[in-house]
Short mmCIF file of C-alpha atoms and ligand atoms in Angstrom, two decimals:
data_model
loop_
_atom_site.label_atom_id
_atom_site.label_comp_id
_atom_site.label_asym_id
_atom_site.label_seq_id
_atom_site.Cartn_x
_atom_site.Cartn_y
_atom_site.Cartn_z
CA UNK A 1 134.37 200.18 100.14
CA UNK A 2 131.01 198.26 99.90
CA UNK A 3 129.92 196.60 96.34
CA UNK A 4 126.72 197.26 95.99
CA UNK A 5 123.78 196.39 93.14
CA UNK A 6 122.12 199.37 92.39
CA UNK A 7 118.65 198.67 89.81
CA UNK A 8 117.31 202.40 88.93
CA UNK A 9 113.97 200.96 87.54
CA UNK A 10 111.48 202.52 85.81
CA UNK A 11 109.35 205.74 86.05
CA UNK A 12 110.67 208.09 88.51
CA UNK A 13 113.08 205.67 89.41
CA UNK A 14 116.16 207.14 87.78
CA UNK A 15 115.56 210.67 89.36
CA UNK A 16 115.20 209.33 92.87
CA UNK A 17 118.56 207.01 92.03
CA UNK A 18 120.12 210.37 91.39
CA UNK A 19 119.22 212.23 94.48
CA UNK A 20 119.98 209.05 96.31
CA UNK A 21 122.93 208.60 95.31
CA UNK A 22 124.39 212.04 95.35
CA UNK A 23 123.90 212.21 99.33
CA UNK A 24 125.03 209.14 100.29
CA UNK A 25 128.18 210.23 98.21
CA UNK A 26 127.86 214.08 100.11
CA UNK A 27 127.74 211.74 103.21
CA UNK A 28 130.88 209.94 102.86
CA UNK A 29 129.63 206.63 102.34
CA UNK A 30 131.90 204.79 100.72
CA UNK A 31 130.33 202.88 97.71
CA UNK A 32 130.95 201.26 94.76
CA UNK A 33 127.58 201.07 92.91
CA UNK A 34 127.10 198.30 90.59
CA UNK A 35 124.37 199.27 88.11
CA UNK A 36 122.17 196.81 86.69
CA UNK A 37 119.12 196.97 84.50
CA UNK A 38 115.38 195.26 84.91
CA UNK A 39 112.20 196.39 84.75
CA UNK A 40 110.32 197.87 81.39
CA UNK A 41 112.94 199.52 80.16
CA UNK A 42 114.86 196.64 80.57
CA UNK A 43 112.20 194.59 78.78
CA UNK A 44 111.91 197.17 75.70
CA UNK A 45 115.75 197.82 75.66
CA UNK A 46 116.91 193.95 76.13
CA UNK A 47 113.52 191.65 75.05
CA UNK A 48 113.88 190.66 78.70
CA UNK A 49 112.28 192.13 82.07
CA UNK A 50 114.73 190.75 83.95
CA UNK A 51 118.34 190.15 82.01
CA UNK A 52 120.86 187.24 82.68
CA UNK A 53 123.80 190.06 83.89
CA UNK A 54 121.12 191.86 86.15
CA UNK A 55 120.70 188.16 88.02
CA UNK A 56 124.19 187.22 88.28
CA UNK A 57 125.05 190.21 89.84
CA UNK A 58 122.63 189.73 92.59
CA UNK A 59 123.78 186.39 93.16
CA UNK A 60 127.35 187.62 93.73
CA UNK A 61 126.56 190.84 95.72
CA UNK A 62 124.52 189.81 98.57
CA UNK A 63 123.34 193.44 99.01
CA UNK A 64 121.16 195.85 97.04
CA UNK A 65 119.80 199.22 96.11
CA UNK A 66 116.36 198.87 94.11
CA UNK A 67 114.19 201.50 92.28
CA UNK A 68 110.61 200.41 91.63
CA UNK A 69 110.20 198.24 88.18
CA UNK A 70 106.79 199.00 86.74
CA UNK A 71 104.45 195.84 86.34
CA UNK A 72 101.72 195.84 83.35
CA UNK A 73 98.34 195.66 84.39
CA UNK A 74 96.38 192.95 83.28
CA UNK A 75 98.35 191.42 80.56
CA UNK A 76 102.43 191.14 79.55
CA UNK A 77 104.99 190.15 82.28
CA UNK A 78 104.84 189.06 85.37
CA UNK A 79 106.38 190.98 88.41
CA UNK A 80 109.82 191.27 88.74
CA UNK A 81 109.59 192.48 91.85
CA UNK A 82 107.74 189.57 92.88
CA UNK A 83 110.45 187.66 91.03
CA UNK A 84 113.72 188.61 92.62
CA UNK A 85 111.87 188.28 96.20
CA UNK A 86 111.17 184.98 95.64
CA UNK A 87 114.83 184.00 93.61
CA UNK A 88 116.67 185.74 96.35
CA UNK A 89 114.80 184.18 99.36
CA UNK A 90 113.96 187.89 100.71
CA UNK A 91 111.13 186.31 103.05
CA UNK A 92 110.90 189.59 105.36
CA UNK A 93 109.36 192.87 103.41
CA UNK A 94 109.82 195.11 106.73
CA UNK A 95 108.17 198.99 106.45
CA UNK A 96 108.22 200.93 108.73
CA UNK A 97 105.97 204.04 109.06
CA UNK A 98 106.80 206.63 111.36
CA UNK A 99 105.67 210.27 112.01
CA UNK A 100 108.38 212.87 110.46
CA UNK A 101 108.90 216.24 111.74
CA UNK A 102 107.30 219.25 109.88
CA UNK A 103 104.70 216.68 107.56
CA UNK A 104 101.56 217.32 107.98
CA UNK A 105 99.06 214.19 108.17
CA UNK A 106 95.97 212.88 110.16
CA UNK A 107 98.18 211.80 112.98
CA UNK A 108 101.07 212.61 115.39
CA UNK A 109 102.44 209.70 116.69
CA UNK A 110 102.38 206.88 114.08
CA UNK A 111 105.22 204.75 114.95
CA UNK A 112 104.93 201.00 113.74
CA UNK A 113 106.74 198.91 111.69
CA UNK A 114 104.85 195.95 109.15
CA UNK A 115 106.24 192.47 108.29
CA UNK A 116 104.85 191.30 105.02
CA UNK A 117 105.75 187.94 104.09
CA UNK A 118 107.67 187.83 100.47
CA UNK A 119 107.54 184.85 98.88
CA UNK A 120 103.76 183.28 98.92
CA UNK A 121 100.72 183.74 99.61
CA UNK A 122 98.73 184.84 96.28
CA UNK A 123 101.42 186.10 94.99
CA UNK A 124 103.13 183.00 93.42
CA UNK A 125 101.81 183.55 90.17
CA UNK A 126 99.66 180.16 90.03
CA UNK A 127 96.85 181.78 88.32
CA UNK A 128 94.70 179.81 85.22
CA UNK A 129 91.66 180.29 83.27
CA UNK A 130 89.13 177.45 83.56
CA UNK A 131 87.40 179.46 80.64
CA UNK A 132 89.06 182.36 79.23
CA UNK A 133 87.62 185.47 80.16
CA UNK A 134 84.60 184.20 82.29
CA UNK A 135 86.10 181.95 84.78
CA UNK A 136 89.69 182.23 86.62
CA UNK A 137 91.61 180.83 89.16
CA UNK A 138 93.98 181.92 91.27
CA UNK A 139 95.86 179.74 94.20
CA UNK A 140 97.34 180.68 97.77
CA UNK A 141 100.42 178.75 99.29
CA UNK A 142 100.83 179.29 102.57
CA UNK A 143 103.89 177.16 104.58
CA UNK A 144 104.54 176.62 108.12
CA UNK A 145 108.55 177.19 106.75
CA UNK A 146 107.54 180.34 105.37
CA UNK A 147 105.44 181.66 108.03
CA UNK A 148 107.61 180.19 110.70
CA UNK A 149 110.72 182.20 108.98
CA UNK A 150 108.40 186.11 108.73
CA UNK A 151 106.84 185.61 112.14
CA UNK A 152 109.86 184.80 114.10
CA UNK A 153 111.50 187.59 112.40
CA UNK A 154 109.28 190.19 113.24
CA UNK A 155 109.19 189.05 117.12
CA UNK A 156 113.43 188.96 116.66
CA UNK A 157 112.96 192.46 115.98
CA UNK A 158 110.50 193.65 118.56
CA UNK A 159 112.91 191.96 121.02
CA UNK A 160 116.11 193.68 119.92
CA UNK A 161 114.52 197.52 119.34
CA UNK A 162 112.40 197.20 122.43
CA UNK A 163 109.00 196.81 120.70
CA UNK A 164 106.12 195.87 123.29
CA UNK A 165 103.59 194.58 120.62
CA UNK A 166 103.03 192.17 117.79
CA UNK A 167 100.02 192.25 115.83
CA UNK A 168 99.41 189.06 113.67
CA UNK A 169 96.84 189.96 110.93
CA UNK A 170 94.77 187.27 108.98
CA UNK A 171 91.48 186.02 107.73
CA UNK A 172 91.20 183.22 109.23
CA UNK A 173 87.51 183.38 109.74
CA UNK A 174 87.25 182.74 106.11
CA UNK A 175 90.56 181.45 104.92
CA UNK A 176 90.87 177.96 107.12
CA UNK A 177 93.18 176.47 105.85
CA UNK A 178 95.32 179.28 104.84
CA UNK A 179 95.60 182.46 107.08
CA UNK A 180 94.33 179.43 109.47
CA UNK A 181 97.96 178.00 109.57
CA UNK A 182 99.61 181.30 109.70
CA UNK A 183 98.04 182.30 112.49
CA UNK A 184 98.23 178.93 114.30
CA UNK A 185 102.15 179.50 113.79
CA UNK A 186 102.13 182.70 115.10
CA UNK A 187 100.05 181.28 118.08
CA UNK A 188 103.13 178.47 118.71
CA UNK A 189 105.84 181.42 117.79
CA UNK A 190 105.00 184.19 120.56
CA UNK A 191 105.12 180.95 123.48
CA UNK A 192 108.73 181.96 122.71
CA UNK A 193 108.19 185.33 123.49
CA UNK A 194 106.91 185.63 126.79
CA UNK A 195 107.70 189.84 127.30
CA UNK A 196 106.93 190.57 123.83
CA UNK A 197 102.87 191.26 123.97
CA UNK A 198 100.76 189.20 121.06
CA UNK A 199 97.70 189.69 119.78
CA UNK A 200 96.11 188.49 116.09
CA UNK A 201 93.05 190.84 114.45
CA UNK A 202 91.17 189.59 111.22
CA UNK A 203 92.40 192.00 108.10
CA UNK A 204 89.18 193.82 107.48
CA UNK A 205 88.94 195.14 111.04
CA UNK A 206 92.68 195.86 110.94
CA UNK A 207 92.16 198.58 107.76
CA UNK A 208 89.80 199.65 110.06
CA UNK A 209 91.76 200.20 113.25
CA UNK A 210 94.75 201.40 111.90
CA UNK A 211 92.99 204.10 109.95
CA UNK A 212 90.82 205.67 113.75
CA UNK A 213 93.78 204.56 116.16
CA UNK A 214 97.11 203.66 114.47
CA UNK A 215 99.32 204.83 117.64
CA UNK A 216 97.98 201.31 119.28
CA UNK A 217 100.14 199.00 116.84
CA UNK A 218 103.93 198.59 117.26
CA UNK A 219 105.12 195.55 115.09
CA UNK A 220 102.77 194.04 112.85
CA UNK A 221 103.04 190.68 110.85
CA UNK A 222 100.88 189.35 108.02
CA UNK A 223 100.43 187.50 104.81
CA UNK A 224 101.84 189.12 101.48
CA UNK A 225 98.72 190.45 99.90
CA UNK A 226 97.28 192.26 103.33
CA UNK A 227 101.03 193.25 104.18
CA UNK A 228 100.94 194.72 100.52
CA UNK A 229 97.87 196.71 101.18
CA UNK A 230 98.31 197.53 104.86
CA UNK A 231 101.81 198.90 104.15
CA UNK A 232 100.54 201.33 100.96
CA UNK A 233 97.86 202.65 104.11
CA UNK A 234 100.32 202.71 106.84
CA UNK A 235 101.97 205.11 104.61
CA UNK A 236 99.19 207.32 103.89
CA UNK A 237 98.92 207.88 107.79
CA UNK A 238 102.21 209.47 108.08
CA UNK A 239 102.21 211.83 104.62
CA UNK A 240 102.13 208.96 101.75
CA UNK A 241 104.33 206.99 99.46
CA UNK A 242 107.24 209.47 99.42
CA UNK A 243 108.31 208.92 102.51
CA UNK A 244 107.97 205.37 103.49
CA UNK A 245 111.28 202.93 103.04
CA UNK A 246 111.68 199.16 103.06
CA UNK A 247 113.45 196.12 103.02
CA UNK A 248 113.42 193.31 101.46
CA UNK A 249 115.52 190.64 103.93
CA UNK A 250 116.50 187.04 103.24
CA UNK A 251 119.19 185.09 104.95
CA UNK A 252 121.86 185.32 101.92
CA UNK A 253 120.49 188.68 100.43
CA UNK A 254 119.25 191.91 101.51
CA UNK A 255 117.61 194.12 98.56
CA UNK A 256 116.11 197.81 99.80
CA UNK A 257 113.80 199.92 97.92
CA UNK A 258 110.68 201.97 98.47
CA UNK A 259 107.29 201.10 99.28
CA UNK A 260 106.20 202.88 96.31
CA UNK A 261 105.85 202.02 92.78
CA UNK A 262 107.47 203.57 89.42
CA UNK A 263 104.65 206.67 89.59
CA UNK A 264 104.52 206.62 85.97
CA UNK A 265 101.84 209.94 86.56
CA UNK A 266 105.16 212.39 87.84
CA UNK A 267 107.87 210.72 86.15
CA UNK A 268 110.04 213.00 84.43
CA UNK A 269 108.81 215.91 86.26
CA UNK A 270 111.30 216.41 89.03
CA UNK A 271 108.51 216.20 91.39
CA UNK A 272 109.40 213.02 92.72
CA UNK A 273 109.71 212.88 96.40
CA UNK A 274 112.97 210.86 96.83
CA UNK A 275 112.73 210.61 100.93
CA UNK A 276 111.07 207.07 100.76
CA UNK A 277 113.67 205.95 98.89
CA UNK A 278 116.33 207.29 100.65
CA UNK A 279 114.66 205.87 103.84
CA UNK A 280 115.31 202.95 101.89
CA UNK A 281 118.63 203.47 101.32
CA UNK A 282 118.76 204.54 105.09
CA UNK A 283 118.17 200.80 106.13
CA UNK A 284 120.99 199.70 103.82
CA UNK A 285 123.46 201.80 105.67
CA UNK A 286 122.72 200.52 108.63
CA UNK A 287 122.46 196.82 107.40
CA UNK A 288 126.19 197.25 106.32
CA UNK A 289 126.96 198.78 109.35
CA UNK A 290 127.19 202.47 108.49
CA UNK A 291 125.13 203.32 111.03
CA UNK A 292 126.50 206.86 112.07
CA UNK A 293 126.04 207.80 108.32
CA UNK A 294 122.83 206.80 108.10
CA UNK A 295 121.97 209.08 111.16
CA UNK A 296 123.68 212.34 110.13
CA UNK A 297 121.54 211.90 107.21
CA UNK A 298 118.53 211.36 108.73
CA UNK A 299 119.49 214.56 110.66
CA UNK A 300 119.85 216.58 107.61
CA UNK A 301 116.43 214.94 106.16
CA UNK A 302 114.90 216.38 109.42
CA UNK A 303 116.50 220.05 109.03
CA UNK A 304 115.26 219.91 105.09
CA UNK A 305 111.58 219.22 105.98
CA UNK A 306 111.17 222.40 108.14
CA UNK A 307 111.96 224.20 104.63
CA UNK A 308 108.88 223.71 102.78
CA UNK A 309 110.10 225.86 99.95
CA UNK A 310 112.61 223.12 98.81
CA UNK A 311 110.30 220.20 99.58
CA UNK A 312 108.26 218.30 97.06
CA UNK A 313 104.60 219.06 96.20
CA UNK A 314 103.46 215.81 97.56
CA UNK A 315 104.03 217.25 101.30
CA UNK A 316 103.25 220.24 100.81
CA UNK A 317 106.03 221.60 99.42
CA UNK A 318 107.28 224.38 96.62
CA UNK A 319 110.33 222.68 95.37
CA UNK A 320 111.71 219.74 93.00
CA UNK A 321 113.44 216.27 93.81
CA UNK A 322 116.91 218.70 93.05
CA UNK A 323 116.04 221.39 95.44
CA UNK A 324 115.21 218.93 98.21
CA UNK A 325 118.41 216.92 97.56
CA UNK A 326 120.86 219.92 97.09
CA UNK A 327 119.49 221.17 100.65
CA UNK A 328 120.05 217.97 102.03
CA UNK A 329 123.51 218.07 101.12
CA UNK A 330 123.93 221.28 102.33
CA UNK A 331 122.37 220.52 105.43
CA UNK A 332 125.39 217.70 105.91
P1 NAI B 1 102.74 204.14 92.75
O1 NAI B 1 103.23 203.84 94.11
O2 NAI B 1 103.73 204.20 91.65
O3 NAI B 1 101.97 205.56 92.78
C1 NAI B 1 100.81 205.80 93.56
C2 NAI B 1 100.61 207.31 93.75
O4 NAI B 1 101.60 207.80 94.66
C3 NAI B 1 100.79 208.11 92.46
O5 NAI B 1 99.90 209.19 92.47
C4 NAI B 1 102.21 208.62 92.54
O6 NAI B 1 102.44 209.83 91.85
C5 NAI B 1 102.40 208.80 94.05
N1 NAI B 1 103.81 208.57 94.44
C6 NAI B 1 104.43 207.37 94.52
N2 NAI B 1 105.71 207.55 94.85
C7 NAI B 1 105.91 208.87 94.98
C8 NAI B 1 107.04 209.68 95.30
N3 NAI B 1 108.24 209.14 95.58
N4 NAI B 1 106.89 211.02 95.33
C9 NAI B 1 105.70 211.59 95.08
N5 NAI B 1 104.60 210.87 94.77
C10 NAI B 1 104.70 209.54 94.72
O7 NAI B 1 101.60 203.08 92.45
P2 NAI B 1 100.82 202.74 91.08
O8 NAI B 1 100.56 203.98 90.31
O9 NAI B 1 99.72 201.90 91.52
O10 NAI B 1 101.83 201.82 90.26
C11 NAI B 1 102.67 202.29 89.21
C12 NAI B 1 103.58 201.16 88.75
O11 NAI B 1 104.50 200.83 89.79
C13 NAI B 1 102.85 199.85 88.42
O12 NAI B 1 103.42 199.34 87.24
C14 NAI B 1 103.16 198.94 89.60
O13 NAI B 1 103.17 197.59 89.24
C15 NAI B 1 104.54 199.41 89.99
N6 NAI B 1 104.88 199.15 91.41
C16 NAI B 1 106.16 198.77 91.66
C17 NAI B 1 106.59 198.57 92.95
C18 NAI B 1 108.01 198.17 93.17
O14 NAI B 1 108.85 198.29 92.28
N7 NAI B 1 108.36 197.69 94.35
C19 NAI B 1 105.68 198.74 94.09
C20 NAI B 1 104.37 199.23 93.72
C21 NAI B 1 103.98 199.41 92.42
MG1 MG B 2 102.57 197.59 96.97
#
């Protein structure tokens, strides 16, 4: 039996928890899900975004399930997302975006993997007004620890699934200091490598690339803010957020949920498409070491998608998150 944290979150998060859940339980995994709260709903329900229990039990269960926690725009509280990647070390966001059988998109034979550092960047939160509402500043860390830690990860990976490629994005043009040490790491980093193929492109050509030729990158490493942008696009190459999965990796912690947000705009509709998050929970099977599991339901994802009548609208499909999920079990 494997303890493990499960958030729901916010939005369409509690429907995709549901389908989730139910076919890892159809599968026989063997789970004892240990529900915590955070998020908005956390926030209006508890005065807190991100409450004392929810943080303890991370601390004591090194791995979890997370549905997406929905961040106000502008003003009111800061990410927790952002948050528990940077409290529980995760340093590796890894997403993966691969072609699936019977969804239709631009291409055929998308079939890379992105790895967006976690923890820095411009995403520390070290913003200030120099004058309120007509002058702000926002700051970038960048370390060679942090770097050092995403980078090497991502060519640990390539080497152990038989990737040919890294591709080390930056701005380094413009960002000297910055995307200039991250690349010089990546530089010293792939010496190490000698099989493993390395090359580094600057971010605005990248968006570029990947949207006319995408089936010429393999792994792919950058800085959080491109990795978070990148990852949204790699998705729309292979049918959008509902079917892209992630990972959120740390040395002490694991923490898996989907690349997409809380989609306030379908929540409560049973439109949700819950593949991306059960790509998500995919990953955690196999980072526990239910691996054959995690296959036969990938299998029965497969056999699902070829039945567009039970699919969700976002691919094309005529059916609900229940229809697709009480197929999948079926198809087990
Ligand atoms: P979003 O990813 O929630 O939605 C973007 C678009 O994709 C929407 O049209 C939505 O309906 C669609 N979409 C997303 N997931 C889908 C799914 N599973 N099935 C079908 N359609 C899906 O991004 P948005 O609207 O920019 O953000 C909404 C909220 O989510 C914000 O508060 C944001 O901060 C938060 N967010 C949270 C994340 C997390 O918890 N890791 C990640 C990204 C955003
Ligand atoms: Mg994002």
């Amino acid at each position: 039996m494997h303890d493990i944290v499960l958030i729901p979150g916010d939005g369409i998060g509690p429907e995709i928890t549901k389908s989730v859940t139910t076919i890892l339980e159809a599968a026989g995994a063997d789970i004892n899900w240990i529900r915590c709260s955070a998020g908005q709903k956390a926030n209006q329900g508890e005065g807190t975004p991100l409450p004392e229990a929810t943080l303890e039990a991370l601390n004591k269960y090194p791995v979890s399930l997370k549905g997406p926690l929905t961040t106000p725009v502008g003003a009111g509280f800061r990410s927790v997302n952002v948050a528990l990647r940077k409290k529980l070390s995760l340093y590796s966001n890894i997403r993966p975006a691969k072609t699936m059988p019977h969804i239709e998109s631009r291409f055929d034979n998308v079939d890379l993997v992105m790895f967006r550092e976690n923890t820095e960047g411009l995403y520390i939160g070290k913003e200030q007004w120099v004058k309120e509402h007509s002058h702000a500043e926002s700051i970038a860390v960048v370390t060679k620890r942090a770097s050092e830690k995403i980078i090497r990860a991502s060519f640990e990976y390539a080497k152990n699934n038989n990737r040919k490629k890294v591709t080390l994005v930056h701005k380094a043009n413009i960002l000297k200091f910055t995307c200039g040490l991250f690349l010089e790491v990546g530089q010293e980093v792939a010496n190490d490598y000698p099989d493993i193929e390395f090359e580094d492109l600057i971010v605005d050509n990248m968006a570029m690339q990947m949207v006319m030729r995408p089936e010429q990158f393999d792994v792919i490493v950058t800085t959080n803010l491109f990795g978070d942008i990148l990852s949204d696009l790699a998705s729309g190459l292979i049918g959008g957020l509902g079917v892209t999965g992630a990972a959120n990796i740390g040395d002490d912690a694991a923490m898996f949920e989907a690349v997409h947000g809380s989609a306030p705009d379908i929540a409560g509709q049973n439109k949700a498409n819950p593949i991306a998050f059960l790509l998500s929970s995919l990953m955690m099977l196999e980072h526990i070491g239910e691996t054959s599991i995690a296959a036969n339901i990938r299998q029965a994802v497969h056999e699902t998608l070829a039945d567009k009548s039970v699919c969700t609208p976002d691919i094309g499909g005529k059916g609900t998150t229940e229809t697709f999920t009480q197929t999948v079990c079926e198809n087990l």
